[in-house]
mmCIF file of C-alpha atoms in Angstrom:
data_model
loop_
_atom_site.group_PDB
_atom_site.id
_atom_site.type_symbol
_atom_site.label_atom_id
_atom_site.label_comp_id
_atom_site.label_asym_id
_atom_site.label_seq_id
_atom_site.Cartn_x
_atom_site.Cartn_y
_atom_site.Cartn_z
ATOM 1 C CA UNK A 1 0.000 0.000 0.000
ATOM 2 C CA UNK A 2 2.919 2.688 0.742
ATOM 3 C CA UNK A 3 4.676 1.952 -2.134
ATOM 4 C CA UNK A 4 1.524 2.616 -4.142
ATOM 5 C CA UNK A 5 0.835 5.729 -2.026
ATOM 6 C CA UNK A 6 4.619 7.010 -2.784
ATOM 7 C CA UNK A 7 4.201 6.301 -6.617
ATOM 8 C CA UNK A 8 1.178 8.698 -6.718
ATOM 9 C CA UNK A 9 3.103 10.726 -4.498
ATOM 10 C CA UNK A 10 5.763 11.352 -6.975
ATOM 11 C CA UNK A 11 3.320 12.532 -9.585
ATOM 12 C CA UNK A 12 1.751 15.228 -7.119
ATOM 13 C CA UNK A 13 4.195 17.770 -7.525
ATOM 14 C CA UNK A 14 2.668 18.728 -10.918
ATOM 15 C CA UNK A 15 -1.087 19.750 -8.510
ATOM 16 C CA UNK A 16 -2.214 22.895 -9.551
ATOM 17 C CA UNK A 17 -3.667 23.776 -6.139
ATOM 18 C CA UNK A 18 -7.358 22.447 -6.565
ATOM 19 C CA UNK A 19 -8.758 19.656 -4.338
ATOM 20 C CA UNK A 20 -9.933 16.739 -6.099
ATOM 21 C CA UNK A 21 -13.416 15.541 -4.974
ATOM 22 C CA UNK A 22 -14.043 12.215 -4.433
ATOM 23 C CA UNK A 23 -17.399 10.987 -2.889
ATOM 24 C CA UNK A 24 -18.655 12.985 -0.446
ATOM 25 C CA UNK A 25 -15.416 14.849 0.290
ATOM 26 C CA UNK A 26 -12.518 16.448 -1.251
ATOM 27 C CA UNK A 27 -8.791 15.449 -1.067
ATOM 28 C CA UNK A 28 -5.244 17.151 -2.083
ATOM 29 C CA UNK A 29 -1.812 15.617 -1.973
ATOM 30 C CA UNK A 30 -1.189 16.652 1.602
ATOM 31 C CA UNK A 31 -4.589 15.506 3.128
ATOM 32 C CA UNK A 32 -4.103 12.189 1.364
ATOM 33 C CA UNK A 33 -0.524 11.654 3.046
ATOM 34 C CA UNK A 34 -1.568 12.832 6.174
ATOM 35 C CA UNK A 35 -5.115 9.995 5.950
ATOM 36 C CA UNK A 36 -2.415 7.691 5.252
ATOM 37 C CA UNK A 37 0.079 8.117 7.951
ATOM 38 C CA UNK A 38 -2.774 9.046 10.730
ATOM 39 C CA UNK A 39 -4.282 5.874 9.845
ATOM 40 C CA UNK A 40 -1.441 3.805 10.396
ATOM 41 C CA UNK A 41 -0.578 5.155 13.348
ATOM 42 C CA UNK A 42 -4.032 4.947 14.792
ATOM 43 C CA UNK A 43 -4.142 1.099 14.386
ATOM 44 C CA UNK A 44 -0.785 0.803 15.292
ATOM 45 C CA UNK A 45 -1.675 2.459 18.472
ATOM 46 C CA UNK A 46 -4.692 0.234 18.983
ATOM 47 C CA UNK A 47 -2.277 -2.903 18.280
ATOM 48 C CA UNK A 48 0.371 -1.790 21.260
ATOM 49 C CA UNK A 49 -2.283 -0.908 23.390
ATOM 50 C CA UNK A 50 -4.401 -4.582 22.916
ATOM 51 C CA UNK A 51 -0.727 -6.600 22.956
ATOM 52 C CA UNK A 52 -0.127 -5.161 27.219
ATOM 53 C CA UNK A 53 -3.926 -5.109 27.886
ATOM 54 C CA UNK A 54 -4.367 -1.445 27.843
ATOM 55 C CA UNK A 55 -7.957 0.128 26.491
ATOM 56 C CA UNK A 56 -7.358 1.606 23.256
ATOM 57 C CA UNK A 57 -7.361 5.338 23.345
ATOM 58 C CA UNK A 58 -10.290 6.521 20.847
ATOM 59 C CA UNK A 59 -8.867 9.098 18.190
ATOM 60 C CA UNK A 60 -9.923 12.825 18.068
ATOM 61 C CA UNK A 61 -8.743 13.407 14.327
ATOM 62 C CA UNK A 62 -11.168 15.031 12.300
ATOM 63 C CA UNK A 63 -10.249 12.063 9.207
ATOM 64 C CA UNK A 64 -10.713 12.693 5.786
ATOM 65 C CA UNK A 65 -14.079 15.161 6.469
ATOM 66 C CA UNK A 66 -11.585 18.199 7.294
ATOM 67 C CA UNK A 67 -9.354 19.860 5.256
ATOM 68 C CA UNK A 68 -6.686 21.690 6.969
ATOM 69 C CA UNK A 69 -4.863 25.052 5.844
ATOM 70 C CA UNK A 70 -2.052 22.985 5.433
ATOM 71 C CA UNK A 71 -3.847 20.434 2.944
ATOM 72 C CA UNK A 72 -3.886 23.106 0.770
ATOM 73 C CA UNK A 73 -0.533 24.234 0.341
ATOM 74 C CA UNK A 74 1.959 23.250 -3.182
ATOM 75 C CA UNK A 75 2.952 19.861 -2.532
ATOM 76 C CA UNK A 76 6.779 20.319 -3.722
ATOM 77 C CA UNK A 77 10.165 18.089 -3.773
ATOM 78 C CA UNK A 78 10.548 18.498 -0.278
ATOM 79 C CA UNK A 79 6.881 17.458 0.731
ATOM 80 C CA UNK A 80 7.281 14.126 -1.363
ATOM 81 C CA UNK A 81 10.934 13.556 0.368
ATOM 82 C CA UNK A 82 9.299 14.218 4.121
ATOM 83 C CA UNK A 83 6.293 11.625 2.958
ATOM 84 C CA UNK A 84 8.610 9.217 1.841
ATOM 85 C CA UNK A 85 10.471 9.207 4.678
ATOM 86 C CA UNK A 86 6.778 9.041 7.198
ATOM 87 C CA UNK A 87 5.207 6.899 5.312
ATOM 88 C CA UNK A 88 8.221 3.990 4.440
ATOM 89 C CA UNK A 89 9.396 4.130 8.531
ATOM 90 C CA UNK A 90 5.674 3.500 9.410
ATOM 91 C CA UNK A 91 5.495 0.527 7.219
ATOM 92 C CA UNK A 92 8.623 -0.978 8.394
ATOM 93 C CA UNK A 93 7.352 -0.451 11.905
ATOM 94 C CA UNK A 94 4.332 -2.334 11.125
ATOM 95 C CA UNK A 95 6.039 -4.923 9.368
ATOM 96 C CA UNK A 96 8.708 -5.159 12.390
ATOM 97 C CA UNK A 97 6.051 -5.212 15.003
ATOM 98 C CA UNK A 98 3.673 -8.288 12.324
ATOM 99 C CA UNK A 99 6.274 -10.063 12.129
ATOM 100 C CA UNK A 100 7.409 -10.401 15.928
ATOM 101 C CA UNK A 101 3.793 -12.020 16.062
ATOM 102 C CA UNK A 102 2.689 -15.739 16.723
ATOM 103 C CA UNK A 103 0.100 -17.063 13.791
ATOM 104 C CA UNK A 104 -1.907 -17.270 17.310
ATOM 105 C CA UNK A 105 -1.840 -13.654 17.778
ATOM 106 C CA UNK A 106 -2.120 -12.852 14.678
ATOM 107 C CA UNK A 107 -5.683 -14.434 14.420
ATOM 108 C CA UNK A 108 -6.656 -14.871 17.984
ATOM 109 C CA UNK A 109 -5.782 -11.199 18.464
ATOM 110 C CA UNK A 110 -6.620 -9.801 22.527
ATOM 111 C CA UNK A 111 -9.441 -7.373 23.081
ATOM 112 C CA UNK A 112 -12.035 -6.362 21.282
ATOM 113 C CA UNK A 113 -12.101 -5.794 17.610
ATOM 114 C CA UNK A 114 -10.379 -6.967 14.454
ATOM 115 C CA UNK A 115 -7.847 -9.795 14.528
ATOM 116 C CA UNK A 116 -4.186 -8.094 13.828
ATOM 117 C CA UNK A 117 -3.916 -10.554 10.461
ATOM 118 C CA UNK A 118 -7.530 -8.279 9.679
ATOM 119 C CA UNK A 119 -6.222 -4.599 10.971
ATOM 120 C CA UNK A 120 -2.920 -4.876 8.543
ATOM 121 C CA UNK A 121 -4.979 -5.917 5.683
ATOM 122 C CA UNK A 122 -7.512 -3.261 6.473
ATOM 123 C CA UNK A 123 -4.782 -0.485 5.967
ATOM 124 C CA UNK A 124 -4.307 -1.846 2.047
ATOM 125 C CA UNK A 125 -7.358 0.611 2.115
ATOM 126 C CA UNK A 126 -5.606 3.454 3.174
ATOM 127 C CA UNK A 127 -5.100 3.679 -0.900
ATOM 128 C CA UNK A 128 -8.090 5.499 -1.218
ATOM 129 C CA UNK A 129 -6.915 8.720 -0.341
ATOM 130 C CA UNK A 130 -4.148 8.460 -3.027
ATOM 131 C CA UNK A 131 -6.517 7.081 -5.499
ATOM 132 C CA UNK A 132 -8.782 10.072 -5.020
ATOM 133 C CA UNK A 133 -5.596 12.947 -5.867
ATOM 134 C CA UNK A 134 -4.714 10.227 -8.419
ATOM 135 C CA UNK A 135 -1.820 9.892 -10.774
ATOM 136 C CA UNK A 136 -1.681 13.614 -11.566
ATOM 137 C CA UNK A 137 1.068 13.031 -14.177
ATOM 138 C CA UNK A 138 -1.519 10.810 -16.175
ATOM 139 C CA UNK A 139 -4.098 13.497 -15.703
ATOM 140 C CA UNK A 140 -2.002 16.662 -17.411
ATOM 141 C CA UNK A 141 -1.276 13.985 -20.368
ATOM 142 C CA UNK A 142 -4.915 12.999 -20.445
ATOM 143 C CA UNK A 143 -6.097 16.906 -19.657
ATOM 144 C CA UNK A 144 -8.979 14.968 -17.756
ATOM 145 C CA UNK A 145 -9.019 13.211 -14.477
ATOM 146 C CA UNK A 146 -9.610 9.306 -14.106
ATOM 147 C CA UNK A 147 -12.611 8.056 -12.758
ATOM 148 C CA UNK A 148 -12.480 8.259 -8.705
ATOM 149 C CA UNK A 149 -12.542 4.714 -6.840
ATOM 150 C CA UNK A 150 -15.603 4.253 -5.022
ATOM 151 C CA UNK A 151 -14.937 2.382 -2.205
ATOM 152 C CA UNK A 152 -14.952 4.560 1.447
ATOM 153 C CA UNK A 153 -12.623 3.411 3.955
ATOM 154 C CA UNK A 154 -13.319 3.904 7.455
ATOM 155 C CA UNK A 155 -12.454 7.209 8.914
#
């Protein structure tokens, strides 16, 4: 899912600055890297807290139905370098923390809610976000925008 995430990314420094609606809200390259990263860190929270027995803390984001000042801004070089660097230690921390796991805990996950196996494959949908800016390199050669998936992740 990151990788795909950075490959978009890499085309998002051609944006020209207007949000790109998808569904019922609107996205732009920084919104969809920060719905990325916030979402792995949320379930990565819930994970630690589960594995010692702690409740998991509920979020207070405002998810994908704000858009920030900061959403908005030019989404240069330096944006894509700070997202690659986010986004690829995130998924190594995820993959670090899978892969210390039994199968056991993996599927017979503690406390309430999805097994771990079903959280990590629930981020795959993280995607959306990036599918909804798009690849904005295949949009300025097209001069239209691709059709917008339709699937909603959670969030």
């Amino acid at each position: 899912m990151v990788d795909h995430v950075l490959a978009l990314a890499a085309t998002w420094t051609a944006w020209d600055g207007r949000p790109v609606p998808a569904d019922d809200r609107i996205y732009t390259p920084h919104k969809a890297i920060r719905r990325v990263a916030d979402h792995m860190v949320d379930h990565l929270a819930e994970m630690e807290a589960r594995l010692v027995g702690e409740e998991t803390q509920p979020d207070h984001w405002h998810a994908s139905a704000t858009t920030t000042e900061a959403d908005l801004a030019p989404f240069t070089e330096a944006d894509l370098d700070e997202a690659r660097s986010r986004l690829t230690r995130l998924a190594r921390i995820w993959a670090n923390r899978l892969e210390a796991l039994t199968p056991d805990q993996l599927d017979e996950s503690p406390g309430t809610g999805w097994t771990f196996r079903q959280l990590a494959f629930h981020l795959e949908g993280s995607a959306y976000y990036a599918d909804s800016v798009g690849n904005l390199a295949a949009d300025r050669a097209s001069a239209s925008r691709p059709a917008r998936p339709d699937r909603t992740p959670k969030p």
